[in-house]
mmCIF file of C-alpha atoms in Angstrom:
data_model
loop_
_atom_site.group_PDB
_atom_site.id
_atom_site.type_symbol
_atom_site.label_atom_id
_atom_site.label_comp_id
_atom_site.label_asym_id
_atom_site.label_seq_id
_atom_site.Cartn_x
_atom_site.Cartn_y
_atom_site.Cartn_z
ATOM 1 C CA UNK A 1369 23.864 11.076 -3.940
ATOM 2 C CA UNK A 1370 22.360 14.621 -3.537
ATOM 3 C CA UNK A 1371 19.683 14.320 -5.974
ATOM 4 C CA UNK A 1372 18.553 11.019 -4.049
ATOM 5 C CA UNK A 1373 18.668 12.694 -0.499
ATOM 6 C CA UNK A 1374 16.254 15.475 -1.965
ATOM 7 C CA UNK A 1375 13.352 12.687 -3.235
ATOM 8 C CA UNK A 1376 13.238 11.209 -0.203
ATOM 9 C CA UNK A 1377 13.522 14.387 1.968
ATOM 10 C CA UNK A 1378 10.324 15.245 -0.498
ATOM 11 C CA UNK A 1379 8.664 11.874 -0.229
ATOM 12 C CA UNK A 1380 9.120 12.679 3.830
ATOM 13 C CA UNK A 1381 7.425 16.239 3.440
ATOM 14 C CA UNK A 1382 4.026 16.859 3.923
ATOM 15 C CA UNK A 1383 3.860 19.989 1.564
ATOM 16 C CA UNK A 1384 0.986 19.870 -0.677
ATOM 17 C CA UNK A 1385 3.769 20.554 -3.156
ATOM 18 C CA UNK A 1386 6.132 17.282 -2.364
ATOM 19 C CA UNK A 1387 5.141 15.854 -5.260
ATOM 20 C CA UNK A 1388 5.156 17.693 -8.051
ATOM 21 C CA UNK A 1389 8.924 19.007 -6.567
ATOM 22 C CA UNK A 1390 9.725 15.440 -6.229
ATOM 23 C CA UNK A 1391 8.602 14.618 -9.611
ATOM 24 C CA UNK A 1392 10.643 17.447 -11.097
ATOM 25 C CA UNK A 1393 13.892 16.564 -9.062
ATOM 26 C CA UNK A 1394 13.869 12.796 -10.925
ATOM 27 C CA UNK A 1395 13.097 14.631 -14.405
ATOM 28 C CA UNK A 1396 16.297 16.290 -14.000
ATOM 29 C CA UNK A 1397 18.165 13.546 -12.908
ATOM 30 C CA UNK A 1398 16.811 11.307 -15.668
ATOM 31 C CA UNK A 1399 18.388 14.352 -18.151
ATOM 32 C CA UNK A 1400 21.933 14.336 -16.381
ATOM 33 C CA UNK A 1401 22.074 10.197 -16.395
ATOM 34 C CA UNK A 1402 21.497 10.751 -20.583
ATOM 35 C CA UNK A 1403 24.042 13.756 -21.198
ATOM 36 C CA UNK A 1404 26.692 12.332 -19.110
ATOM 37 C CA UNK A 1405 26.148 8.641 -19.204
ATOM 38 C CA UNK A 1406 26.841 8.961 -14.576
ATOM 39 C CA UNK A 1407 25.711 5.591 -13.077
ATOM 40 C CA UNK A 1408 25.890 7.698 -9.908
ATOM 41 C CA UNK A 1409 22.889 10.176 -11.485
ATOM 42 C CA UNK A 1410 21.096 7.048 -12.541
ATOM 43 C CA UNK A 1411 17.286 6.575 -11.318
ATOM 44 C CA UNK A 1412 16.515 3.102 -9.947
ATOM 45 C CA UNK A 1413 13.165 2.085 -8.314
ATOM 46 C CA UNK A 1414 14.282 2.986 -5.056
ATOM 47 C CA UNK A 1415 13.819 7.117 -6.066
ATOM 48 C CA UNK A 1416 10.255 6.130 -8.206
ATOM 49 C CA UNK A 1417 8.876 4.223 -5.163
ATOM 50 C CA UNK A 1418 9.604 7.454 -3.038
ATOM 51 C CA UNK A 1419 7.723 9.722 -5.681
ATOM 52 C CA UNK A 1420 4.772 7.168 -5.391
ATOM 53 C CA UNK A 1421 5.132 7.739 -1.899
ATOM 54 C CA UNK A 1422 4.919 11.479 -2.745
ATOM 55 C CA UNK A 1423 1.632 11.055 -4.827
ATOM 56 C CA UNK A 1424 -0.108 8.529 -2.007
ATOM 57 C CA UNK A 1425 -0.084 11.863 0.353
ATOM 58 C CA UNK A 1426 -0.973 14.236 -2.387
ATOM 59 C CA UNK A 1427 -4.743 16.162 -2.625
ATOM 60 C CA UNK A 1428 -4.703 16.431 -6.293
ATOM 61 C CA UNK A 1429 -7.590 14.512 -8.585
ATOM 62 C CA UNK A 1430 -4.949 13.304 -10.598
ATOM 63 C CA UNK A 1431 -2.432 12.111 -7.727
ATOM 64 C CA UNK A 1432 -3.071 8.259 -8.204
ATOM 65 C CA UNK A 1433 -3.056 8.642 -11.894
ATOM 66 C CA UNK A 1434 0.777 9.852 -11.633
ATOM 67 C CA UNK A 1435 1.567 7.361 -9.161
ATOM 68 C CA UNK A 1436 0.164 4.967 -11.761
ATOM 69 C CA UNK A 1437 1.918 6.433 -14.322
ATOM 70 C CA UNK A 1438 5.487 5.865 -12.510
ATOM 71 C CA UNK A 1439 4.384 2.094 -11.550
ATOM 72 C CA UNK A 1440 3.679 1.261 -15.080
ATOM 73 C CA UNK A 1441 6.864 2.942 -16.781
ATOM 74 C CA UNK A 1442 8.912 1.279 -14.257
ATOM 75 C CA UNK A 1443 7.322 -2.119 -15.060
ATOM 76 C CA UNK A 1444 7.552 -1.674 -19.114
ATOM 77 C CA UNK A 1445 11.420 -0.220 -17.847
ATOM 78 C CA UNK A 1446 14.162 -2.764 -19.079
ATOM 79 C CA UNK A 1447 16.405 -1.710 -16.116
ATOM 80 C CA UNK A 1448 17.324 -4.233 -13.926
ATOM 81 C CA UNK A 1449 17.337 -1.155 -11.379
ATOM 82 C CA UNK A 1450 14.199 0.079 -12.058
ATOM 83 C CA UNK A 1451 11.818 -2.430 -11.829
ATOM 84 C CA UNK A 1452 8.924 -2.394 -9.095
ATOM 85 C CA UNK A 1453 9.725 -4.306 -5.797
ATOM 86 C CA UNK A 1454 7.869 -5.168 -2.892
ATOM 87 C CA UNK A 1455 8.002 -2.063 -1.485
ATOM 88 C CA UNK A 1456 7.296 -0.400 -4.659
ATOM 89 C CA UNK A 1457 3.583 -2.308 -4.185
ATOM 90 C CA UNK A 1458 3.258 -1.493 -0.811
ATOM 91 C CA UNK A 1459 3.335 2.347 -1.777
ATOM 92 C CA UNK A 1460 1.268 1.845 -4.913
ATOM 93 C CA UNK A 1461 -1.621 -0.052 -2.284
ATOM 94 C CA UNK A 1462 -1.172 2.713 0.058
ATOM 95 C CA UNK A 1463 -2.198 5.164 -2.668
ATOM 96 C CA UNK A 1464 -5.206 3.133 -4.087
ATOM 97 C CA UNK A 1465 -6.514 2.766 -0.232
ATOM 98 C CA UNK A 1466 -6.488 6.663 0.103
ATOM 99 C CA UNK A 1467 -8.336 7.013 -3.250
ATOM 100 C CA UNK A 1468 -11.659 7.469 -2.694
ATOM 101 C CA UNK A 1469 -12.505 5.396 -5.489
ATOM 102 C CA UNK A 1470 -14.569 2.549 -4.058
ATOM 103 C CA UNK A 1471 -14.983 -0.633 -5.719
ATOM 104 C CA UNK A 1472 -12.576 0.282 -8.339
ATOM 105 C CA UNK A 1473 -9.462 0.693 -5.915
ATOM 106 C CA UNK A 1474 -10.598 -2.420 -4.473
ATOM 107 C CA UNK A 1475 -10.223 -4.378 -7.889
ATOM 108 C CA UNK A 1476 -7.334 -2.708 -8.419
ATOM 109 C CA UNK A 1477 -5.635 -4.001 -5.181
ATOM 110 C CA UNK A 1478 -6.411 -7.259 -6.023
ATOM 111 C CA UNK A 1479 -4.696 -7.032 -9.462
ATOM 112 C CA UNK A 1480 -1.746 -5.896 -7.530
ATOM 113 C CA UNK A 1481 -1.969 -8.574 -4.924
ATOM 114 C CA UNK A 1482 -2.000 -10.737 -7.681
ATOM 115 C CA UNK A 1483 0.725 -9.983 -9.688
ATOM 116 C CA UNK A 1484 3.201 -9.937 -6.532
ATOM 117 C CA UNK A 1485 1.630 -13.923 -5.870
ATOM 118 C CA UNK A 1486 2.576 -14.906 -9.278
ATOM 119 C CA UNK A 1487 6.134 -13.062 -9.814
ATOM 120 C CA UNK A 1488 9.146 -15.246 -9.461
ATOM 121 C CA UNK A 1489 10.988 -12.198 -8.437
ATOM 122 C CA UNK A 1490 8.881 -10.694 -5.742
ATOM 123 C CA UNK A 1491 7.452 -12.195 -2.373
ATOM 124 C CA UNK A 1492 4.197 -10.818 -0.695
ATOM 125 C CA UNK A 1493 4.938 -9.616 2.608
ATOM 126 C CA UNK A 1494 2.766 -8.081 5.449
ATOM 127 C CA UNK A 1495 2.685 -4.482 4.325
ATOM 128 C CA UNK A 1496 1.403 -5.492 0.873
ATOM 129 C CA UNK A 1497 -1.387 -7.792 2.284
ATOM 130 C CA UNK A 1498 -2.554 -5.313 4.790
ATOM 131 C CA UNK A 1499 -2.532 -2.200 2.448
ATOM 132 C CA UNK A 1500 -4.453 -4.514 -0.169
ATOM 133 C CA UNK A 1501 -7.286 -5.430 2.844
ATOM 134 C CA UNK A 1502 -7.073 -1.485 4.058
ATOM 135 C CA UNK A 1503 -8.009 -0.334 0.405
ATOM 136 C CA UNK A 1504 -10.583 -3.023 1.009
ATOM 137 C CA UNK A 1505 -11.843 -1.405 3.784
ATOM 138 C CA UNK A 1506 -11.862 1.704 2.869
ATOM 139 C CA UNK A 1507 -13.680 0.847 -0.552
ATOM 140 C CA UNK A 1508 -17.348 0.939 1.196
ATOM 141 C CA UNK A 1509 -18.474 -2.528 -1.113
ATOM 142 C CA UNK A 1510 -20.904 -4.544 0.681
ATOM 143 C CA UNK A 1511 -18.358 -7.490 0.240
ATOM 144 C CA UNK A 1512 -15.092 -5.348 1.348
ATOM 145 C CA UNK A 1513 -15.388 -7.581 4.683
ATOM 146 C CA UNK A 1514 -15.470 -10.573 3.335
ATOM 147 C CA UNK A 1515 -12.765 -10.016 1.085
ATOM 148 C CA UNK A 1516 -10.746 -8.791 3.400
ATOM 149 C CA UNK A 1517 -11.444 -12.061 5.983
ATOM 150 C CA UNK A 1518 -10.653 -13.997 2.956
ATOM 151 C CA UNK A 1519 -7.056 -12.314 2.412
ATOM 152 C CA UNK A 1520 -6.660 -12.542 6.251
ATOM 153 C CA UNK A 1521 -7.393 -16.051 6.257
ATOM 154 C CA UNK A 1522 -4.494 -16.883 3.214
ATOM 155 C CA UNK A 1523 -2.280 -14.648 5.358
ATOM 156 C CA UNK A 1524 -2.678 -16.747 9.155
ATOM 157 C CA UNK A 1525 -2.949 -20.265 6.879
ATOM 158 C CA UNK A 1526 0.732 -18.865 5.386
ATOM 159 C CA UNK A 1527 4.102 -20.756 6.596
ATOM 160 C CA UNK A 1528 5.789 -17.787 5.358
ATOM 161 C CA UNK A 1529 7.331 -15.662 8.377
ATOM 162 C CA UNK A 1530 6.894 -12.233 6.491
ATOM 163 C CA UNK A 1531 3.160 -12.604 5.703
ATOM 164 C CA UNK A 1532 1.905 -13.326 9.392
ATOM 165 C CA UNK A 1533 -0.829 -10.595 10.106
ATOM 166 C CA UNK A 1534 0.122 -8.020 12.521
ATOM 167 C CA UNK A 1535 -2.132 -5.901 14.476
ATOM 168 C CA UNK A 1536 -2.018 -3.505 11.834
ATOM 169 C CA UNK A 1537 -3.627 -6.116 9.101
ATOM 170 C CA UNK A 1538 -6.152 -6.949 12.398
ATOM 171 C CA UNK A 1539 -7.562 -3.686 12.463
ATOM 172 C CA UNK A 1540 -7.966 -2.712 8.751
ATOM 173 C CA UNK A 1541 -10.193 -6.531 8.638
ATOM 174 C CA UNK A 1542 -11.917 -5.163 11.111
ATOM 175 C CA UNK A 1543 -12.713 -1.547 9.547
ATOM 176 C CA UNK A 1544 -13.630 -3.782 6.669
ATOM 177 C CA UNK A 1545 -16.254 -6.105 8.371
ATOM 178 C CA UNK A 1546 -18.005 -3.749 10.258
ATOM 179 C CA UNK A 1547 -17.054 -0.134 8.426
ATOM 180 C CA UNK A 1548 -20.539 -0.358 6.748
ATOM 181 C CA UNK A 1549 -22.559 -0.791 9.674
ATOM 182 C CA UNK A 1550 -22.761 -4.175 9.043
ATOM 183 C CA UNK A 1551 -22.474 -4.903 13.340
ATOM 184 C CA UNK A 1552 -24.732 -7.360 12.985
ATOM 185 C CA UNK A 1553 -23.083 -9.970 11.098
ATOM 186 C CA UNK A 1554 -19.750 -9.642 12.780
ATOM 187 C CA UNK A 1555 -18.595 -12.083 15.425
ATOM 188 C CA UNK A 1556 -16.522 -10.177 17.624
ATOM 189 C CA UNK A 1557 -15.618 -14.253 19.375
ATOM 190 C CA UNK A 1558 -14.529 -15.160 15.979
ATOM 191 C CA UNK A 1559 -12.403 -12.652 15.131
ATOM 192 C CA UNK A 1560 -10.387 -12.496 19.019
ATOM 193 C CA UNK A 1561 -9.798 -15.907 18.361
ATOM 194 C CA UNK A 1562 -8.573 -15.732 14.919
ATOM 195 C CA UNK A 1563 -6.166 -12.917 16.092
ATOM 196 C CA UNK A 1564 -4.767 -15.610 19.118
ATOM 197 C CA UNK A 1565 -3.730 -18.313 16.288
ATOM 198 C CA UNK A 1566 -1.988 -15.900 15.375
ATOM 199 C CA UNK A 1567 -0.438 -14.473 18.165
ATOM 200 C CA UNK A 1568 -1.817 -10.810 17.883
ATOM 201 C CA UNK A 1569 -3.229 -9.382 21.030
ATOM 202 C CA UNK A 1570 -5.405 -6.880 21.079
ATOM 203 C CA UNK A 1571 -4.285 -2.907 21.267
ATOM 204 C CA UNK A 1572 -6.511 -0.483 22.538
ATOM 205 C CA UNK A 1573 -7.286 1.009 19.670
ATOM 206 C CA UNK A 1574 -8.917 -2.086 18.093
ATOM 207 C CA UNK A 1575 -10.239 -3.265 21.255
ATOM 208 C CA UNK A 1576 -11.925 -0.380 21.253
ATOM 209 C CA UNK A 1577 -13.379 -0.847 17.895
ATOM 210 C CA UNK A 1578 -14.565 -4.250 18.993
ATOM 211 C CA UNK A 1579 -16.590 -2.915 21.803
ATOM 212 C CA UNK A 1580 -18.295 -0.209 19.737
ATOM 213 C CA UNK A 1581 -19.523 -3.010 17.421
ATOM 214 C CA UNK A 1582 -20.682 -4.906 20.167
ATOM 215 C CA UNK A 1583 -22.531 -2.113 21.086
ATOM 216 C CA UNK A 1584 -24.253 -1.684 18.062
ATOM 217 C CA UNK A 1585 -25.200 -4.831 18.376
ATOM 218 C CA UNK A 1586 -26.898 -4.640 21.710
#
């Protein structure tokens, strides 16, 4: 419907405004759906992962603390419709690993992770493992690279055709490992020939990475 094509046109904006607008839009349409009882003005977790979207991109110190704020209602939401999905995690990680908030993102993405694991209704995919690792990275902990080989490692071990690591996942483990300037602990062998099990090659981008590191390393 209308109101639906202007949240996502929003959630697709990079005004520093998207998401307060896009905020307001589903406010309104929350009001309609009560007065006049519309399933077609109805809000459903599609529209709320969109505004989470919105907040992931946004400047403002309390940006993550409104996309919060929409995960959690959604969650305590007894709407079939309106509860968080995959992608509704994904967006919520991307947000955290924007944050600026170090360890405590970090945590936070794990407690996410988690809860996905353990839910008989949702199924960790790619997207949600690599956004959890790129928070990781982006964290600046001393153990971010670890943690992040550790989620890699659970990802490549997987049977599951929608977790395998992508080149995407590869680089943000490798921001993690060596993001610190921790070049001297990583193994630049190990970690080409955990990307061939698992049939990533190489872009330039990371192979460029790599070669910095190495480097470093002398």
């Amino acid at each position: 419907h209308m109101y639906a094509a202007i949240i996502t046109a929003w959630s697709r904006s990079k005004r520093s405004d998207a998401a307060h607008r896009a905020e307001q839009i589903l406010g309104r349409l929350e009001r309609l759906y009560k007065a006049k009882n519309d399933r077609l003005l109805k809000p459903n977790s599609v529209l709320c992962t969109a505004i989470i979207q919105c907040w992931g991109r946004c400047k403002d110190a309390d940006a993550l603390d409104r996309a919060e704020a929409i995960f959690q209602r959604m969650k305590k939401s007894e709407d079939p419709d309106m509860m968080p999905t995959e992608h509704t995690y994904s967006a919520l990680l991307n947000s955290y690993s924007y944050s600026g908030l170090g360890l405590k993102s970090a945590e936070r993405a794990d407690e996410l992770l988690l809860e996905v694991e353990e839910a008989d209704n949702l199924n960790a995919n790619v997207y949600i493992y690599t956004n959890a690792i790129k928070t990781w990275a982006r964290s600046g902990h001393v153990k971010a690279g670890e943690r992040a080989e550790e989620i890699l490692n659970s990802m490549i071990a997987s049977e599951d055709p929608v977790v395998r690591p992508n080149i995407y996942t590869f680089t943000a483990a490798l921001d993690a490992m060596i993001e610190a300037n921790d070049y001297y602990s990583f193994d630049a062998d190990s970690f080409l020939e955990m990307m061939k099990s698992a049939g990533v090659k190489p872009d330039r981008v990371l192979q460029g990475k790599v070669t910095k590191a190495l480097e470093e390393q002398g």
